[in-house]
Short mmCIF file of N, CA, C and O in Angstrom, two decimals:
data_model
loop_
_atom_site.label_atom_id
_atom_site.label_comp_id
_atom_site.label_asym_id
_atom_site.label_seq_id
_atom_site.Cartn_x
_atom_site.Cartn_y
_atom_site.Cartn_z
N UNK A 23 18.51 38.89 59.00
CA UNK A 23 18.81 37.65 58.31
C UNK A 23 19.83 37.96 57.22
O UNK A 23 19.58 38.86 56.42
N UNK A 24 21.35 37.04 57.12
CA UNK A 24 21.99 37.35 56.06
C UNK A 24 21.15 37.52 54.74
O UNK A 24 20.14 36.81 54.65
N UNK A 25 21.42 38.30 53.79
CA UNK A 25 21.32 38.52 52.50
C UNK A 25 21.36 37.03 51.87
O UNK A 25 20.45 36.67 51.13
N UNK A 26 22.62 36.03 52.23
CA UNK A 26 22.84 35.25 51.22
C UNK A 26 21.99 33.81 51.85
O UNK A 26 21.84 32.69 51.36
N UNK A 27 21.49 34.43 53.25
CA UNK A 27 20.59 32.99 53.66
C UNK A 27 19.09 33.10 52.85
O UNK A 27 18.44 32.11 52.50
N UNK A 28 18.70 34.58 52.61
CA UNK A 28 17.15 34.59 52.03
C UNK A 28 17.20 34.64 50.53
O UNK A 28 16.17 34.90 49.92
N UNK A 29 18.40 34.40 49.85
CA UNK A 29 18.49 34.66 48.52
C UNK A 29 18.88 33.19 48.43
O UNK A 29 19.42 32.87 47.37
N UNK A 30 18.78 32.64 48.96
CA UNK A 30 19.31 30.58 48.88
C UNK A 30 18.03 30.11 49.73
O UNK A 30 17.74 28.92 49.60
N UNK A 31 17.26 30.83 50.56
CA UNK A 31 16.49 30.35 51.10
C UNK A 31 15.14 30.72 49.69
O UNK A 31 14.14 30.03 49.90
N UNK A 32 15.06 31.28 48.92
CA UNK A 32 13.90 31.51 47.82
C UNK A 32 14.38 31.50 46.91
O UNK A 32 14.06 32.42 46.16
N UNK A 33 15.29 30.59 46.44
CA UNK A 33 15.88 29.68 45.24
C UNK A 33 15.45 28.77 44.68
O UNK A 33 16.00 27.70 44.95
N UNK A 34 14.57 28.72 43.89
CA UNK A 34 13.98 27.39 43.54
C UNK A 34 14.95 26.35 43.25
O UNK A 34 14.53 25.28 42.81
N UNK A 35 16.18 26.53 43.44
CA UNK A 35 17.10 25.33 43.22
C UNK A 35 18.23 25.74 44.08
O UNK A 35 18.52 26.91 44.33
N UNK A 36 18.97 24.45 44.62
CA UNK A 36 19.82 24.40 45.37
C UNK A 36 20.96 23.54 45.05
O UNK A 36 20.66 22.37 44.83
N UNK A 37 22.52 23.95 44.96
CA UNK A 37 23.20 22.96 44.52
C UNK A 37 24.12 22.81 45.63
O UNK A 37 24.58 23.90 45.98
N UNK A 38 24.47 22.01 46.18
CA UNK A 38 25.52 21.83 47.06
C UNK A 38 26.64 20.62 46.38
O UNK A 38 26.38 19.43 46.16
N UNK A 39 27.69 21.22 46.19
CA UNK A 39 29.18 20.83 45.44
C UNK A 39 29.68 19.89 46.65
O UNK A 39 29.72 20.34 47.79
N UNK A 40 29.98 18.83 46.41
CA UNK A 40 31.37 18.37 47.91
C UNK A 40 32.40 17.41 46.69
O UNK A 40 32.33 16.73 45.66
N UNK A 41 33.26 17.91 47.60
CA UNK A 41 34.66 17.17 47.54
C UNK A 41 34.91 16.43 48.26
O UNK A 41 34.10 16.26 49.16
N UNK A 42 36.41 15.42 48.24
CA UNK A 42 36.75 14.95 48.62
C UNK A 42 37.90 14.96 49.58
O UNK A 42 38.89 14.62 48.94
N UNK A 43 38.18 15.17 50.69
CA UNK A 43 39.49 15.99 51.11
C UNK A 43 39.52 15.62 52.55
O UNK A 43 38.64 15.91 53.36
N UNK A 44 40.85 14.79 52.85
CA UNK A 44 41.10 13.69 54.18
C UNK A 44 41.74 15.15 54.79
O UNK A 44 41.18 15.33 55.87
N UNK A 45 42.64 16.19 54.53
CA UNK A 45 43.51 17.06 54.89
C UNK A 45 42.89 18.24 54.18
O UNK A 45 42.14 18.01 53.22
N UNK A 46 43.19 19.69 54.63
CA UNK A 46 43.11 20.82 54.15
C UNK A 46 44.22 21.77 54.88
O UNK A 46 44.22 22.92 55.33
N UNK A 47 45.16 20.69 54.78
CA UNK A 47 46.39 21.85 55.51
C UNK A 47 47.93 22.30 54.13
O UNK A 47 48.55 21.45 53.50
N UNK A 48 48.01 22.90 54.10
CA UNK A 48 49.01 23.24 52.88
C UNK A 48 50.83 22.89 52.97
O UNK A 48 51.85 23.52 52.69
N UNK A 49 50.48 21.45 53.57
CA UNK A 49 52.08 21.28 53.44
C UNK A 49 52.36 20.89 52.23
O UNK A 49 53.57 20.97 51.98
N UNK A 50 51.65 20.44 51.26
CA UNK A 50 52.00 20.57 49.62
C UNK A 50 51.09 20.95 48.77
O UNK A 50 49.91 20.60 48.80
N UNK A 51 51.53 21.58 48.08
CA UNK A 51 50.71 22.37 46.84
C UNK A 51 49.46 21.14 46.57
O UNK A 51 48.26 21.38 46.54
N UNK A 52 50.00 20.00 46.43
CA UNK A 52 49.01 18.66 45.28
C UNK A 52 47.93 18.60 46.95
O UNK A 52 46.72 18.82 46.89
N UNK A 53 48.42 18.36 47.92
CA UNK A 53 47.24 18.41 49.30
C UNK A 53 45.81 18.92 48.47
O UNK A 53 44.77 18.30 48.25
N UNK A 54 46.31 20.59 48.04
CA UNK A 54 45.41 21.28 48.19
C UNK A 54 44.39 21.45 46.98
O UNK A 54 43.38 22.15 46.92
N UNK A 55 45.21 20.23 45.57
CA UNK A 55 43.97 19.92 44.22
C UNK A 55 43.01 19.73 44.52
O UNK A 55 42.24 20.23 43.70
N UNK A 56 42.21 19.00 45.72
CA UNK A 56 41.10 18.54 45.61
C UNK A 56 40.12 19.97 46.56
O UNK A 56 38.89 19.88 46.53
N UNK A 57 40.60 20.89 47.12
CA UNK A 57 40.06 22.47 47.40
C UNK A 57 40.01 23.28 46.18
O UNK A 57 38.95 23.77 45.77
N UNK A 58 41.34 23.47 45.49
CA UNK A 58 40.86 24.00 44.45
C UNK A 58 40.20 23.23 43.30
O UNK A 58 39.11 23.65 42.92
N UNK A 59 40.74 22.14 42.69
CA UNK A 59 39.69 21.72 41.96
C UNK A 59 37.85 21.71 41.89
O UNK A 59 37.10 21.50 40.94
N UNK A 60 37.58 22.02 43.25
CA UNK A 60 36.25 22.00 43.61
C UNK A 60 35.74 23.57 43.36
O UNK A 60 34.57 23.93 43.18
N UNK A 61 36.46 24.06 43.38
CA UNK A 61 36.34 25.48 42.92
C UNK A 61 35.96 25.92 41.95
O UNK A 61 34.82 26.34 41.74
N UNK A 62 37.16 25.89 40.98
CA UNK A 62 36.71 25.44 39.63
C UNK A 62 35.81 25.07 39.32
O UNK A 62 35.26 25.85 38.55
N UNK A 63 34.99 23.74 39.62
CA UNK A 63 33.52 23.43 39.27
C UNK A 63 32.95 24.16 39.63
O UNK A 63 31.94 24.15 38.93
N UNK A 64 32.84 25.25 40.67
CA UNK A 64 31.50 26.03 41.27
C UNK A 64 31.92 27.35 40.49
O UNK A 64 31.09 27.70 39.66
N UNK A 65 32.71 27.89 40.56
CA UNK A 65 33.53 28.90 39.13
C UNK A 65 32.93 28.61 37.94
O UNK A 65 32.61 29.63 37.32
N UNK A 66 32.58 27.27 37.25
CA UNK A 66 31.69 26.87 35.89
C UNK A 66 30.32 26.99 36.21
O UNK A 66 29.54 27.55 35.45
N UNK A 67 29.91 26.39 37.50
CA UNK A 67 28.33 26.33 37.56
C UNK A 67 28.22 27.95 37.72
O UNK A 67 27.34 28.23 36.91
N UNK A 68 28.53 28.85 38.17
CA UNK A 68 28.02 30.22 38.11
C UNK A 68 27.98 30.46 36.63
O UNK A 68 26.83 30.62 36.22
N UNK A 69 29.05 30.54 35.56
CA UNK A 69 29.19 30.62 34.53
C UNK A 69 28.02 29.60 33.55
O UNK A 69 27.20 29.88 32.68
N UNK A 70 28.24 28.95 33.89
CA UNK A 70 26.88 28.13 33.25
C UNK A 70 25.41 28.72 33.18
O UNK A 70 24.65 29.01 32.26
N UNK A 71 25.34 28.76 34.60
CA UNK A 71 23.61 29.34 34.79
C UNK A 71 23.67 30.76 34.30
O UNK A 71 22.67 31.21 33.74
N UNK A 72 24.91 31.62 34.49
CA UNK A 72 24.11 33.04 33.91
C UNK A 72 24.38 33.01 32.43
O UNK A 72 24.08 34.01 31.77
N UNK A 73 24.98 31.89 31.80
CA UNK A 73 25.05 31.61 30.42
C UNK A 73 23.51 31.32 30.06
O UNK A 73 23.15 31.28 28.88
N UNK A 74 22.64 31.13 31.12
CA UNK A 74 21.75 30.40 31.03
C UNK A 74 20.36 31.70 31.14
O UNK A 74 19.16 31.54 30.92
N UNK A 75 21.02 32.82 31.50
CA UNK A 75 20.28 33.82 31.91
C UNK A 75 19.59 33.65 33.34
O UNK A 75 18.70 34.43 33.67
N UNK A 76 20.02 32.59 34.23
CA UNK A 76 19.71 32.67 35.33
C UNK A 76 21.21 33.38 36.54
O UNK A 76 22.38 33.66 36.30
N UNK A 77 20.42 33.44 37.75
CA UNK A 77 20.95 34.06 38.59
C UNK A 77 21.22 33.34 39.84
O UNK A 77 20.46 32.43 40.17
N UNK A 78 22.45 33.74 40.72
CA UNK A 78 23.29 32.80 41.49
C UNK A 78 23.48 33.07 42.85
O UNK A 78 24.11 34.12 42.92
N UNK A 79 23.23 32.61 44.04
CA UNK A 79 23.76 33.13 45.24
C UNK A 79 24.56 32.13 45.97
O UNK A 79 24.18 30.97 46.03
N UNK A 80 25.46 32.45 46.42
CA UNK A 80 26.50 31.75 47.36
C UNK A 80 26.51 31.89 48.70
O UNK A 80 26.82 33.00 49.13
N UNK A 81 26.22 30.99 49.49
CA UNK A 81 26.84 30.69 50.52
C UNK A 81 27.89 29.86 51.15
O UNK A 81 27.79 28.66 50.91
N UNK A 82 29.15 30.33 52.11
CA UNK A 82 30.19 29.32 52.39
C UNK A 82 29.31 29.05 53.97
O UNK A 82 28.96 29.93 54.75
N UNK A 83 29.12 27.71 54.11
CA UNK A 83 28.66 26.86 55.52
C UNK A 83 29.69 27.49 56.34
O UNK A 83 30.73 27.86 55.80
N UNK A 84 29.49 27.66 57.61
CA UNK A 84 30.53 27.40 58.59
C UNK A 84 30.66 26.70 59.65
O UNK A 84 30.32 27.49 60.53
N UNK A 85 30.96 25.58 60.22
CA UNK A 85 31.24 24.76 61.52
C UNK A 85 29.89 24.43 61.57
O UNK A 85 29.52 23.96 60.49
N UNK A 86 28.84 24.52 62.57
CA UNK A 86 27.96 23.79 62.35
C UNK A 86 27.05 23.88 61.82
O UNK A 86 26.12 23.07 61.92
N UNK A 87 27.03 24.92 61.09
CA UNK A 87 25.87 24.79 59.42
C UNK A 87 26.49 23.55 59.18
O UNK A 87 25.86 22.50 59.28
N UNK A 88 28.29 23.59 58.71
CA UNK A 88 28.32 22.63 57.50
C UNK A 88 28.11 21.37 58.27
O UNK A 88 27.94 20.51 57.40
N UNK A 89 28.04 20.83 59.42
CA UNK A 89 27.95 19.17 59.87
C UNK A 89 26.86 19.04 60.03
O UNK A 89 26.48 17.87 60.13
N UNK A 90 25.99 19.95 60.11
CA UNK A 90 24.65 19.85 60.10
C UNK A 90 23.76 19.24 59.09
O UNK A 90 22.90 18.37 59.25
N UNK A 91 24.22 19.97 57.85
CA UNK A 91 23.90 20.25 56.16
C UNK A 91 24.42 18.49 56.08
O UNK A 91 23.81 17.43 56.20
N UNK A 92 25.62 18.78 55.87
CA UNK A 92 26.31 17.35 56.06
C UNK A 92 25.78 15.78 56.48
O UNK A 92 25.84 14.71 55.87
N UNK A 93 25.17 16.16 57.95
CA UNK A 93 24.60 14.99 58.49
C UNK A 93 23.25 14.62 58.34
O UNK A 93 22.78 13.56 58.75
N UNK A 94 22.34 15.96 57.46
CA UNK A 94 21.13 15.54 57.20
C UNK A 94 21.29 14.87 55.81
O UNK A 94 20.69 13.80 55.74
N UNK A 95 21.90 15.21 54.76
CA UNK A 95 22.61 14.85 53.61
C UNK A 95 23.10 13.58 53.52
O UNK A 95 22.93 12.85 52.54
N UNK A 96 23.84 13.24 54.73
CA UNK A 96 24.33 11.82 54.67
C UNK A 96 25.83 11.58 53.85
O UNK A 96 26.25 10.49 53.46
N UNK A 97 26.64 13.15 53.69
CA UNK A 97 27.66 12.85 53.10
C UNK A 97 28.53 12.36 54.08
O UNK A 97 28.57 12.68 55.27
N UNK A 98 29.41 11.33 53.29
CA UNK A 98 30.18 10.38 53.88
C UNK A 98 31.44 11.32 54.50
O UNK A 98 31.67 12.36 53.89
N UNK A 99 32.12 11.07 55.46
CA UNK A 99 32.73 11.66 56.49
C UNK A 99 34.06 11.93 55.98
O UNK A 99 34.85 12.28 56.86
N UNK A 100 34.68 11.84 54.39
CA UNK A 100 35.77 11.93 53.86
C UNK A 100 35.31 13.37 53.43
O UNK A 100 35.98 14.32 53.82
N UNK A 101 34.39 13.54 52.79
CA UNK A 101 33.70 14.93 51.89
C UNK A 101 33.30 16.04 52.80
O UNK A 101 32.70 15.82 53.85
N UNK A 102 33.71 17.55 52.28
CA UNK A 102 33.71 18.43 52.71
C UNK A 102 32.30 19.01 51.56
O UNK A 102 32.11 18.64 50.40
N UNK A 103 31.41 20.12 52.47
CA UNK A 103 30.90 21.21 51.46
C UNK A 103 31.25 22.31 51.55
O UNK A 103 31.04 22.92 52.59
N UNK A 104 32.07 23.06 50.21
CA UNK A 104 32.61 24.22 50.21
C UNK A 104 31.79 25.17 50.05
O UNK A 104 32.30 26.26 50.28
N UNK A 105 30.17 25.23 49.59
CA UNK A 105 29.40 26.39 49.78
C UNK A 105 28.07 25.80 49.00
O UNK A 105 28.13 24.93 48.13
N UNK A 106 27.14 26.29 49.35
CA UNK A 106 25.73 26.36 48.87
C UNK A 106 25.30 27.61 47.86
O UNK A 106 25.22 28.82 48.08
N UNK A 107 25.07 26.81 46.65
CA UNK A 107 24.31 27.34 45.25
C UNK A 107 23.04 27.80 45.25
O UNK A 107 22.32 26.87 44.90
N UNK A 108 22.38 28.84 45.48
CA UNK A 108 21.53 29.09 45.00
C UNK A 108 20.90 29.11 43.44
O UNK A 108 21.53 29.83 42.66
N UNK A 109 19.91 28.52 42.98
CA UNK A 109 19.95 28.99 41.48
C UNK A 109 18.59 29.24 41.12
O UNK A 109 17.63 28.55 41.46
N UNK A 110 18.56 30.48 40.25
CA UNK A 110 16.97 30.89 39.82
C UNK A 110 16.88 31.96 38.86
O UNK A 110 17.81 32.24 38.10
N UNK A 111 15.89 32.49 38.88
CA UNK A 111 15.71 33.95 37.80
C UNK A 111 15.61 35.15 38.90
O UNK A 111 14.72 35.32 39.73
N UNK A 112 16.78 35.94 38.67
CA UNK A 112 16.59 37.67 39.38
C UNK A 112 14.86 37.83 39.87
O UNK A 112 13.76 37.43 39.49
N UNK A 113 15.26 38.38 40.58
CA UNK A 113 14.00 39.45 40.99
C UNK A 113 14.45 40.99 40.35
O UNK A 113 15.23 41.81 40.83
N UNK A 114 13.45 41.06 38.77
CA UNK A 114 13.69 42.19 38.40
C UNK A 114 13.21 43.30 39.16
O UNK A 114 13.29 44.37 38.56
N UNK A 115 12.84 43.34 40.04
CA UNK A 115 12.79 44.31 40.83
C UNK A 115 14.02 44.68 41.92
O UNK A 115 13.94 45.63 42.71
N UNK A 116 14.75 44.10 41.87
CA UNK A 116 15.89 43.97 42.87
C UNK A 116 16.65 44.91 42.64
O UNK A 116 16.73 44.97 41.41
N UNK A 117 17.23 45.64 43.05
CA UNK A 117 18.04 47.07 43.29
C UNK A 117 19.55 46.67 42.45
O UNK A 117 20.24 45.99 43.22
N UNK A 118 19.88 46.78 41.81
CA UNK A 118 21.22 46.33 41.30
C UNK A 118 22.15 47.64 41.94
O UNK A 118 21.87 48.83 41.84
N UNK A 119 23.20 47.11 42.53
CA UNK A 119 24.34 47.83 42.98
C UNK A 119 25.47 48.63 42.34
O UNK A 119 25.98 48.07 41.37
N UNK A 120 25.87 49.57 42.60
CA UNK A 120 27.11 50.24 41.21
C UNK A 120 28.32 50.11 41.84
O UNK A 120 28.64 50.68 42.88
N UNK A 121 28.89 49.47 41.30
CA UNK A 121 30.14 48.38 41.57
C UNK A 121 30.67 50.10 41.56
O UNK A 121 30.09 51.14 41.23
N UNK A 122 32.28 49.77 42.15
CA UNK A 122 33.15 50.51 42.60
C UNK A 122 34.40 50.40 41.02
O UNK A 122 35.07 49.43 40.66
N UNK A 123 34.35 51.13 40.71
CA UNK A 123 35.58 51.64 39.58
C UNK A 123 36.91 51.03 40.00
O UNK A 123 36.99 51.02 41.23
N UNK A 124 37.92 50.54 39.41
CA UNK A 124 38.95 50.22 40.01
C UNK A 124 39.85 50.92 39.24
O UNK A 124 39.85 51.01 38.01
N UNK A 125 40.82 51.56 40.22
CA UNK A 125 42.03 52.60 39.55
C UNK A 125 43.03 51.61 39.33
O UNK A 125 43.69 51.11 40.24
N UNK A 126 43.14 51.35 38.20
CA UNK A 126 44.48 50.33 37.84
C UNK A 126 45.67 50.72 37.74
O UNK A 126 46.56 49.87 37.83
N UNK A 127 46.04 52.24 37.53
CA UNK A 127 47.32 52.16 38.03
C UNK A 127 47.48 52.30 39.40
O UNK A 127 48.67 52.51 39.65
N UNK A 128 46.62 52.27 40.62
CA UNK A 128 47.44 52.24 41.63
C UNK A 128 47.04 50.73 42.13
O UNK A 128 46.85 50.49 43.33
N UNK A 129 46.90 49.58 40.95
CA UNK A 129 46.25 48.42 41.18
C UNK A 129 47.52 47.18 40.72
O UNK A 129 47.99 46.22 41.32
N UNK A 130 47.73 47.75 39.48
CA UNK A 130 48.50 46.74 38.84
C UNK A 130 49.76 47.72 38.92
O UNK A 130 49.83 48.95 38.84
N UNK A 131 50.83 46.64 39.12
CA UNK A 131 52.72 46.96 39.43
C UNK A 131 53.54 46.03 38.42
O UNK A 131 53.82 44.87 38.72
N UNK A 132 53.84 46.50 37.42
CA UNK A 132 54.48 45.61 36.65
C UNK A 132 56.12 45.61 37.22
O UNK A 132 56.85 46.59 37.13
N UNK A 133 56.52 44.28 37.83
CA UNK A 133 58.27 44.08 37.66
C UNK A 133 57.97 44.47 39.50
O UNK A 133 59.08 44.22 39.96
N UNK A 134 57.02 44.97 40.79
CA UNK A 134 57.65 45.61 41.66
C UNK A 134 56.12 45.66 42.37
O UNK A 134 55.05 45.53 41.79
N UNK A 135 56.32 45.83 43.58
CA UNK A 135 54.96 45.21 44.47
C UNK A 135 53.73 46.98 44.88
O UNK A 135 52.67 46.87 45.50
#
């Protein structure tokens, strides 16, 4: 079972974000405000809750998760869901991971790629 289905599946809270969005194809930058703008809000709600001392899991739907999610939901057929919120308190018992160091000079290129 994914990681991010049993960590949203024992969430005592669930947030699902939708937008609004007739197109998601990038023939103009402004098309694509209402993808990223929705972002942004889910970018704050993470920031919020661990402001909050709670803890966050994400899932992005795909094809028929999301019409599924969608059609039990009853969102109207203009609105997209860009991912499912988990929200709750850690399991202090949970193994915390040791993130990977990042070598910044062979990361960042000032003036050259």
């Amino acid at each position: 079972m994914p990681r991010q289905y049993t960590m949203r599946k024992d969430a005592p809270y669930v947030v699902i974000p939708v937008f609004q969005c007739k197109e998601r194809n990038g023939e103009s930058v402004s098309k694509l405000n209402p993808f990223s703008t929705i972002w942004c809000v889910i970018e704050n709600i993470f920031l919020a809750a661990t402001a909050e001392g709670l803890a966050c899991s994400m899932r992005i739907p795909l094809n028929e998760e999301h019409d599924i999610v969608k059609a039990k939901l009853k969102v109207p057929p203009t609105y997209k869901i860009p991912v499912f919120i988990g929200i709750g308190y850690a399991d202090p018992n949970e193994t915390v991971l040791e993130q990977n160091a990042a070598d910044l000079d062979k990361q960042l290129h000032d003036g050259r790629w």
